PDB file of C-alpha atoms in Angstrom:
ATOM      1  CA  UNK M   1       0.000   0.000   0.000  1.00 73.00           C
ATOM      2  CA  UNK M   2       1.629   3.512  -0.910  1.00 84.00           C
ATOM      3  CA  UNK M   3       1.919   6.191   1.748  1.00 88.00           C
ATOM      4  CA  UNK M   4      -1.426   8.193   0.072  1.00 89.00           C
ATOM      5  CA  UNK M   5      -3.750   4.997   0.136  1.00 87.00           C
ATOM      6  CA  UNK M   6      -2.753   4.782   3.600  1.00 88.00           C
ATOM      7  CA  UNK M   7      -3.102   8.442   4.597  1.00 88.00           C
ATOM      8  CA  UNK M   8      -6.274   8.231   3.061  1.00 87.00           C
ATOM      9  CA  UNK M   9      -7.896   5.318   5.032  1.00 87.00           C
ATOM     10  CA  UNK M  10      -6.037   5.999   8.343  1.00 89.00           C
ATOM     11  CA  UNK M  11      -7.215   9.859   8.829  1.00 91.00           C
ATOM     12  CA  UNK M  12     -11.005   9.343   6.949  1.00 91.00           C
ATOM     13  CA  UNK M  13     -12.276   9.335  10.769  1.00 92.00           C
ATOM     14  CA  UNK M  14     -10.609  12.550  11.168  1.00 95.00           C
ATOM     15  CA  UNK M  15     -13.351  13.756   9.075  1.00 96.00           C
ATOM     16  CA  UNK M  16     -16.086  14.250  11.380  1.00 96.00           C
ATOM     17  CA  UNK M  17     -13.844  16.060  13.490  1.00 97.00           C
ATOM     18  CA  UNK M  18     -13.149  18.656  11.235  1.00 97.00           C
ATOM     19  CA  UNK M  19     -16.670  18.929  10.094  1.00 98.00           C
ATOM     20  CA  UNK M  20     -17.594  19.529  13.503  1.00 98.00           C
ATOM     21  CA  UNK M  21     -15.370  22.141  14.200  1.00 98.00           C
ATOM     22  CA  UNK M  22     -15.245  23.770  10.861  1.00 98.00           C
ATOM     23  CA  UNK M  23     -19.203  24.173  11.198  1.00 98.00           C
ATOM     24  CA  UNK M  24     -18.861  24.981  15.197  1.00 97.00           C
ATOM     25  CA  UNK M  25     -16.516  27.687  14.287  1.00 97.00           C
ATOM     26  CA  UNK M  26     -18.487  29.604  11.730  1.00 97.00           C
ATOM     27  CA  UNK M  27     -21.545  29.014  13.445  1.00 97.00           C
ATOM     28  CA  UNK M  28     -20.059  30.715  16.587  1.00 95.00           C
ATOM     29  CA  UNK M  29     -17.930  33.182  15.499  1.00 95.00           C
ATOM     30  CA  UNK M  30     -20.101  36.125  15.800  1.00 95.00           C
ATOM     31  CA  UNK M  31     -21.448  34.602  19.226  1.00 94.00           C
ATOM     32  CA  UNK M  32     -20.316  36.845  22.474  1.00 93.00           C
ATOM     33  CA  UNK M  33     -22.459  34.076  25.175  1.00 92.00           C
ATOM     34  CA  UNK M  34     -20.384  31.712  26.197  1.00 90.00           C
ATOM     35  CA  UNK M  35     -23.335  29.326  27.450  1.00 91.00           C
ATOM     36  CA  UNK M  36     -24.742  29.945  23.736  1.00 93.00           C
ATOM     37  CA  UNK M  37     -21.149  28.933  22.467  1.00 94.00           C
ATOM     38  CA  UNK M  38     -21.066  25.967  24.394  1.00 93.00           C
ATOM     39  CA  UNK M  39     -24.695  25.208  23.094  1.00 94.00           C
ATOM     40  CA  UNK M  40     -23.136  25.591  19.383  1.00 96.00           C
ATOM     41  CA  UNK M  41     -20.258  23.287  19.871  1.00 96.00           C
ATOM     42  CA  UNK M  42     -22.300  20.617  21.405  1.00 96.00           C
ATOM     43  CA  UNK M  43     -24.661  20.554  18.846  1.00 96.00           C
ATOM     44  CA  UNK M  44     -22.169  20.321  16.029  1.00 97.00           C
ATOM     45  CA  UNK M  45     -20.136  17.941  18.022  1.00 97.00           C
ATOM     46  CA  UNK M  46     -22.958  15.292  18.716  1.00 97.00           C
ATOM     47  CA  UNK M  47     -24.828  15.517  15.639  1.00 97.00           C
ATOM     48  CA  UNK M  48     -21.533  15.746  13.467  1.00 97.00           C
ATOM     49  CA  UNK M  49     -18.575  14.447  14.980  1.00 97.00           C
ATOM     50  CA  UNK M  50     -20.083  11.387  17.002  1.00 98.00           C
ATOM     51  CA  UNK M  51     -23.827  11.343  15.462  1.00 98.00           C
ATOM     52  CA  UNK M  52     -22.698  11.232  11.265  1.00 98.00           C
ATOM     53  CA  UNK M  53     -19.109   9.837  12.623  1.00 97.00           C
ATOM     54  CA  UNK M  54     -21.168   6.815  14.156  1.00 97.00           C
ATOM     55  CA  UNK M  55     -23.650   6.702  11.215  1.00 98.00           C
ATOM     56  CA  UNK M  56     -20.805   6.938   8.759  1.00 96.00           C
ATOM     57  CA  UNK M  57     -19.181   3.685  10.690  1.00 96.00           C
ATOM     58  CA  UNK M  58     -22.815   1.728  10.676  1.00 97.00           C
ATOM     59  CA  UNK M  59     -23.337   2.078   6.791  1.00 97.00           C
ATOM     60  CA  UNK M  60     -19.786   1.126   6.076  1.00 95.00           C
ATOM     61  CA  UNK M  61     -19.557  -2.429   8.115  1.00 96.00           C
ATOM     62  CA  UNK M  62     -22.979  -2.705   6.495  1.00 97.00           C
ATOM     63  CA  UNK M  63     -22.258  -2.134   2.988  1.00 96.00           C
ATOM     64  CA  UNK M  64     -18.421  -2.363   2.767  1.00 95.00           C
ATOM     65  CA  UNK M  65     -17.536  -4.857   5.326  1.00 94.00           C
ATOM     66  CA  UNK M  66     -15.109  -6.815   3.178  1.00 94.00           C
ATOM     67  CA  UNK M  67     -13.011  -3.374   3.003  1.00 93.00           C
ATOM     68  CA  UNK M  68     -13.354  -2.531   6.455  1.00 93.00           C
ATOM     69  CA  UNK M  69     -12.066  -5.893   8.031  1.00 93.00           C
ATOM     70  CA  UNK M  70      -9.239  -4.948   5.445  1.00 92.00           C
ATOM     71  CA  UNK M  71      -8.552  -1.746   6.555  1.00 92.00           C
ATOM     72  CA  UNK M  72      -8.753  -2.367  10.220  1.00 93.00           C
ATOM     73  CA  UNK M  73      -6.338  -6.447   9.774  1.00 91.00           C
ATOM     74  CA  UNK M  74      -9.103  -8.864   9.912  1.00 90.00           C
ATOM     75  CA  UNK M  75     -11.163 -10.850   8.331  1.00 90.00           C
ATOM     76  CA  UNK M  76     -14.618 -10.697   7.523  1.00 92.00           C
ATOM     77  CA  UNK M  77     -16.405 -11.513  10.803  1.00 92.00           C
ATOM     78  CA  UNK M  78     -20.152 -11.663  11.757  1.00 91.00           C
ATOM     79  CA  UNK M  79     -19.302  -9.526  14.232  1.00 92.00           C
ATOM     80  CA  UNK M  80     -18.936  -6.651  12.157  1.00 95.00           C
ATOM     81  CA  UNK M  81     -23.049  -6.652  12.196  1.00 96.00           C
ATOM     82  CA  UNK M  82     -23.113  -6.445  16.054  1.00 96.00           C
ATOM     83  CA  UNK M  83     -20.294  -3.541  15.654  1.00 96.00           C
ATOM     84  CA  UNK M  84     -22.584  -1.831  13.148  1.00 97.00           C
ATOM     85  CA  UNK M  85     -25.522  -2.061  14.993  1.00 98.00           C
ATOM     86  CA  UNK M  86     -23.822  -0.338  18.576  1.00 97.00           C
ATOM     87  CA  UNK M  87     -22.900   2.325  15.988  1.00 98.00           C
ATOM     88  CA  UNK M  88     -26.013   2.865  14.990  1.00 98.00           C
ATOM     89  CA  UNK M  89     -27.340   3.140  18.679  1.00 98.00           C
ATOM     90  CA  UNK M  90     -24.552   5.854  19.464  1.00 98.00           C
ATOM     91  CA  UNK M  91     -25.589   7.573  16.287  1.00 98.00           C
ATOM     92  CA  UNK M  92     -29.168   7.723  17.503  1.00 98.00           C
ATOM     93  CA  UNK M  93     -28.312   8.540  21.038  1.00 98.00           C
ATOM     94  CA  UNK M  94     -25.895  11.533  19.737  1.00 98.00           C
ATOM     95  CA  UNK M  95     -29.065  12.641  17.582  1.00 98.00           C
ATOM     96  CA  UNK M  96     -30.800  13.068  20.358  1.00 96.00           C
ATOM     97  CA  UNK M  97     -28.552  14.345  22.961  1.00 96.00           C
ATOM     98  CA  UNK M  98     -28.492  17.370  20.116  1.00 94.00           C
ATOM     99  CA  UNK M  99     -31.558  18.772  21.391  1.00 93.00           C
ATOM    100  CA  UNK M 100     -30.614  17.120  25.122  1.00 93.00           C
ATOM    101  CA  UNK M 101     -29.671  18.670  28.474  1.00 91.00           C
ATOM    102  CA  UNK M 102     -25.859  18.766  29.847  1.00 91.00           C
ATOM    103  CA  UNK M 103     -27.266  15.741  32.098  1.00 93.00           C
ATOM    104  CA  UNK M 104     -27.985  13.724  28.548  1.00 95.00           C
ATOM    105  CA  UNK M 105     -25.588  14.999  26.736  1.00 96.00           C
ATOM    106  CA  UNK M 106     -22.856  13.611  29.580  1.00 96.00           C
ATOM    107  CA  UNK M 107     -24.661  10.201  29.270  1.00 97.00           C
ATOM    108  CA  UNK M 108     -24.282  10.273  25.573  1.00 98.00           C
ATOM    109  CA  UNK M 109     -20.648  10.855  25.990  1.00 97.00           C
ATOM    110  CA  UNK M 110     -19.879   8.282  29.153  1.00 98.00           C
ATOM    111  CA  UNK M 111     -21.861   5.609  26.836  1.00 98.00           C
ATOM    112  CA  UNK M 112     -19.335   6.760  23.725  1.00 98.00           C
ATOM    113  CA  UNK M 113     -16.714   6.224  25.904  1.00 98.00           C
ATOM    114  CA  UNK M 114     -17.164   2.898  27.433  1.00 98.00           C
ATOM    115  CA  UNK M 115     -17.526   1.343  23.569  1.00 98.00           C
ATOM    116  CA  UNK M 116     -14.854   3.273  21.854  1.00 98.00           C
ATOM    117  CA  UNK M 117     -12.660   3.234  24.663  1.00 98.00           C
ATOM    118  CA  UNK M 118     -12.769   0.108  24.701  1.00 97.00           C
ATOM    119  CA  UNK M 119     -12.652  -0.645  21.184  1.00 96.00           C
ATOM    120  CA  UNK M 120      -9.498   1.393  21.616  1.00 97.00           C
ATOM    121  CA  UNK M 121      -7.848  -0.480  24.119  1.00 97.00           C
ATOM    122  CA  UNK M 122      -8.348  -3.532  21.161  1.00 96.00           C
ATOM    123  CA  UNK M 123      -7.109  -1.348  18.712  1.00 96.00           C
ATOM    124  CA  UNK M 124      -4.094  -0.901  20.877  1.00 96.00           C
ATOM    125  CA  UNK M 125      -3.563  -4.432  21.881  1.00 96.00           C
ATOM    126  CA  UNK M 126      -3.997  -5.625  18.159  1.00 95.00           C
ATOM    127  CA  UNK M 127      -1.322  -3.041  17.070  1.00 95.00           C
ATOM    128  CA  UNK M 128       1.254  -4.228  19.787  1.00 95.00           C
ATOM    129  CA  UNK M 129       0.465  -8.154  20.529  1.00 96.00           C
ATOM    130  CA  UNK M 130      -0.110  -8.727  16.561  1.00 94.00           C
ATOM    131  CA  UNK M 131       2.011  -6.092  14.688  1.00 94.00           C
ATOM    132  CA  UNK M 132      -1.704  -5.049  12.974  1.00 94.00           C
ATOM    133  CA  UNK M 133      -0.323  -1.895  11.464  1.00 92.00           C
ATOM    134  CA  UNK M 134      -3.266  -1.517   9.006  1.00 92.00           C
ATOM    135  CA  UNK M 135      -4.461   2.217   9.045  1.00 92.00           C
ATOM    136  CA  UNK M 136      -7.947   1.205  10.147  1.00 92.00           C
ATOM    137  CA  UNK M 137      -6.247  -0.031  13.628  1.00 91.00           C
ATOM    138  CA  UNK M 138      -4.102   2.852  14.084  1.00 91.00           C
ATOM    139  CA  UNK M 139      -3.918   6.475  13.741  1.00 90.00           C
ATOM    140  CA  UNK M 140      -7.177   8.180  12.914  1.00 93.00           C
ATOM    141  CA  UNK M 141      -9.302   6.099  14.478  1.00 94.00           C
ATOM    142  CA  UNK M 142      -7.770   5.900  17.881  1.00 95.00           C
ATOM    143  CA  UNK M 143      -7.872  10.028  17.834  1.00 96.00           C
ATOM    144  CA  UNK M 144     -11.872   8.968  16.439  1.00 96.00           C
ATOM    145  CA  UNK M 145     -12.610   6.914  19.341  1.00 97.00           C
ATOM    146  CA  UNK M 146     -10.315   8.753  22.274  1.00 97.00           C
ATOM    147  CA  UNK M 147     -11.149  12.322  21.369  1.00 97.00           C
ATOM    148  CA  UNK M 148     -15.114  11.833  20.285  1.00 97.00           C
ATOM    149  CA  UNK M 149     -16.217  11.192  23.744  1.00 98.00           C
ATOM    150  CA  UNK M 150     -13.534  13.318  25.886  1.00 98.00           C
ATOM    151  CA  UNK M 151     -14.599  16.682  24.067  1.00 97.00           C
ATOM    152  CA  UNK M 152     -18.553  15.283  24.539  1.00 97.00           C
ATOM    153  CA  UNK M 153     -18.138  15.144  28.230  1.00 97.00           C
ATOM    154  CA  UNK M 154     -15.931  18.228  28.302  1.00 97.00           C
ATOM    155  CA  UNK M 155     -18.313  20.340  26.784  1.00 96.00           C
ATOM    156  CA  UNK M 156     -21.072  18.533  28.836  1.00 95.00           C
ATOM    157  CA  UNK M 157     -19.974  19.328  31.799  1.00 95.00           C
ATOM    158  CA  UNK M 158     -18.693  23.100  31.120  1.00 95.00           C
ATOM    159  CA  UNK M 159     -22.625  23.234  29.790  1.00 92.00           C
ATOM    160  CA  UNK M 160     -23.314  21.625  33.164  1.00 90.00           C
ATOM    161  CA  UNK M 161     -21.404  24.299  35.082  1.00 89.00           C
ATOM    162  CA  UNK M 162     -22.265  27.120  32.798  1.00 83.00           C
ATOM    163  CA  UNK M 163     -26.137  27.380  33.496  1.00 70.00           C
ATOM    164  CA  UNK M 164     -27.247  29.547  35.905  1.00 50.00           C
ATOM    165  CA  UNK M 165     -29.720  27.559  38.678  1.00 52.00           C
ATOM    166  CA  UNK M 166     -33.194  28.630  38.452  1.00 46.00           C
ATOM    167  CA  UNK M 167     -34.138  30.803  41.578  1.00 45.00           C
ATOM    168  CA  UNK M 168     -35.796  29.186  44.539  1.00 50.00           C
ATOM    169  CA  UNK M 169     -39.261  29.653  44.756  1.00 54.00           C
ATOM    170  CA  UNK M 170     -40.888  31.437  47.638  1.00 49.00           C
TER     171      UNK M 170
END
């Protein structure tokens, strides 16, 4: 594989990231509020980064399986349908937590964490124990599945800490 094929698979995750931020950034430029800031970049970052990002993952062990188990160092696996499918649920749960509170929003993000963390961890182990230096297994994805859910419960919880309690009443 040359060294553009294998740019090319290893930072297509990397994507969603930038369209997140690219559209976060415009969106928010002209925006002095920080809470309505923080609103902006938690919109773009569930419905683009981990909401598409997740979608974008569901359709492609779906339709393209045979290339992904080749782009991450495995074979084709029934698996890859149970992979899709928890994709799919963090894609609907990130569509929702769009419109969510910080409270659901930080759920969103724990839940994104336990699966990609953990698919991390066996993206890790694969790339050490097995020498599985394929550019689905490395690179892109582990900044994918590490930095999706940190900046989600980041932003959650400066959302969290941002709001001003509603007053007692009398």
């Amino acid at each position: 594989m040359d060294t553009t094929t294998y740019l090319i698979k290893t930072c297509t995750p990397l994507l969603w990231i930038v369209i997140a931020c690219a559209g976060a950034l415009l969106r928010s430029r002209d925006v002095d509020d920080r809470s309505a800031r923080l609103e902006i970049w938690l919109r773009w970052w569930a419905i683009a980064a981990l909401g598409c990002g997740s979608l974008w993952m569901t359709l492609s062990f779906l339709a393209i399986g045979n290339y992904m188990a080749d782009t991450i160092g495995f074979v084709r696996s029934p698996f890859q349908f149970e992979i899709a499918f928890a994709n799919l649920a963090l894609a609907v749960a990130a569509f929702r937590a769009a419109s969510g509170s910080a409270r659901e929003r930080l759920t969103v993000g724990l839940v994104a964490a336990v699966f990609l963390w953990g698919a991390t961890i066996g993206h890790v182990y694969q790339w050490f124990a097995h020498g599985d230096h394929q550019p689905g297994n490395g690179g892109g994805i582990l900044v994918y599945d590490v930095g999706i859910p940190a900046v989600m419960i980041l932003l959650a919880v400066a959302q969290s800490r941002a709001r001003v309690p509603a007053p007692a009443l009398a």
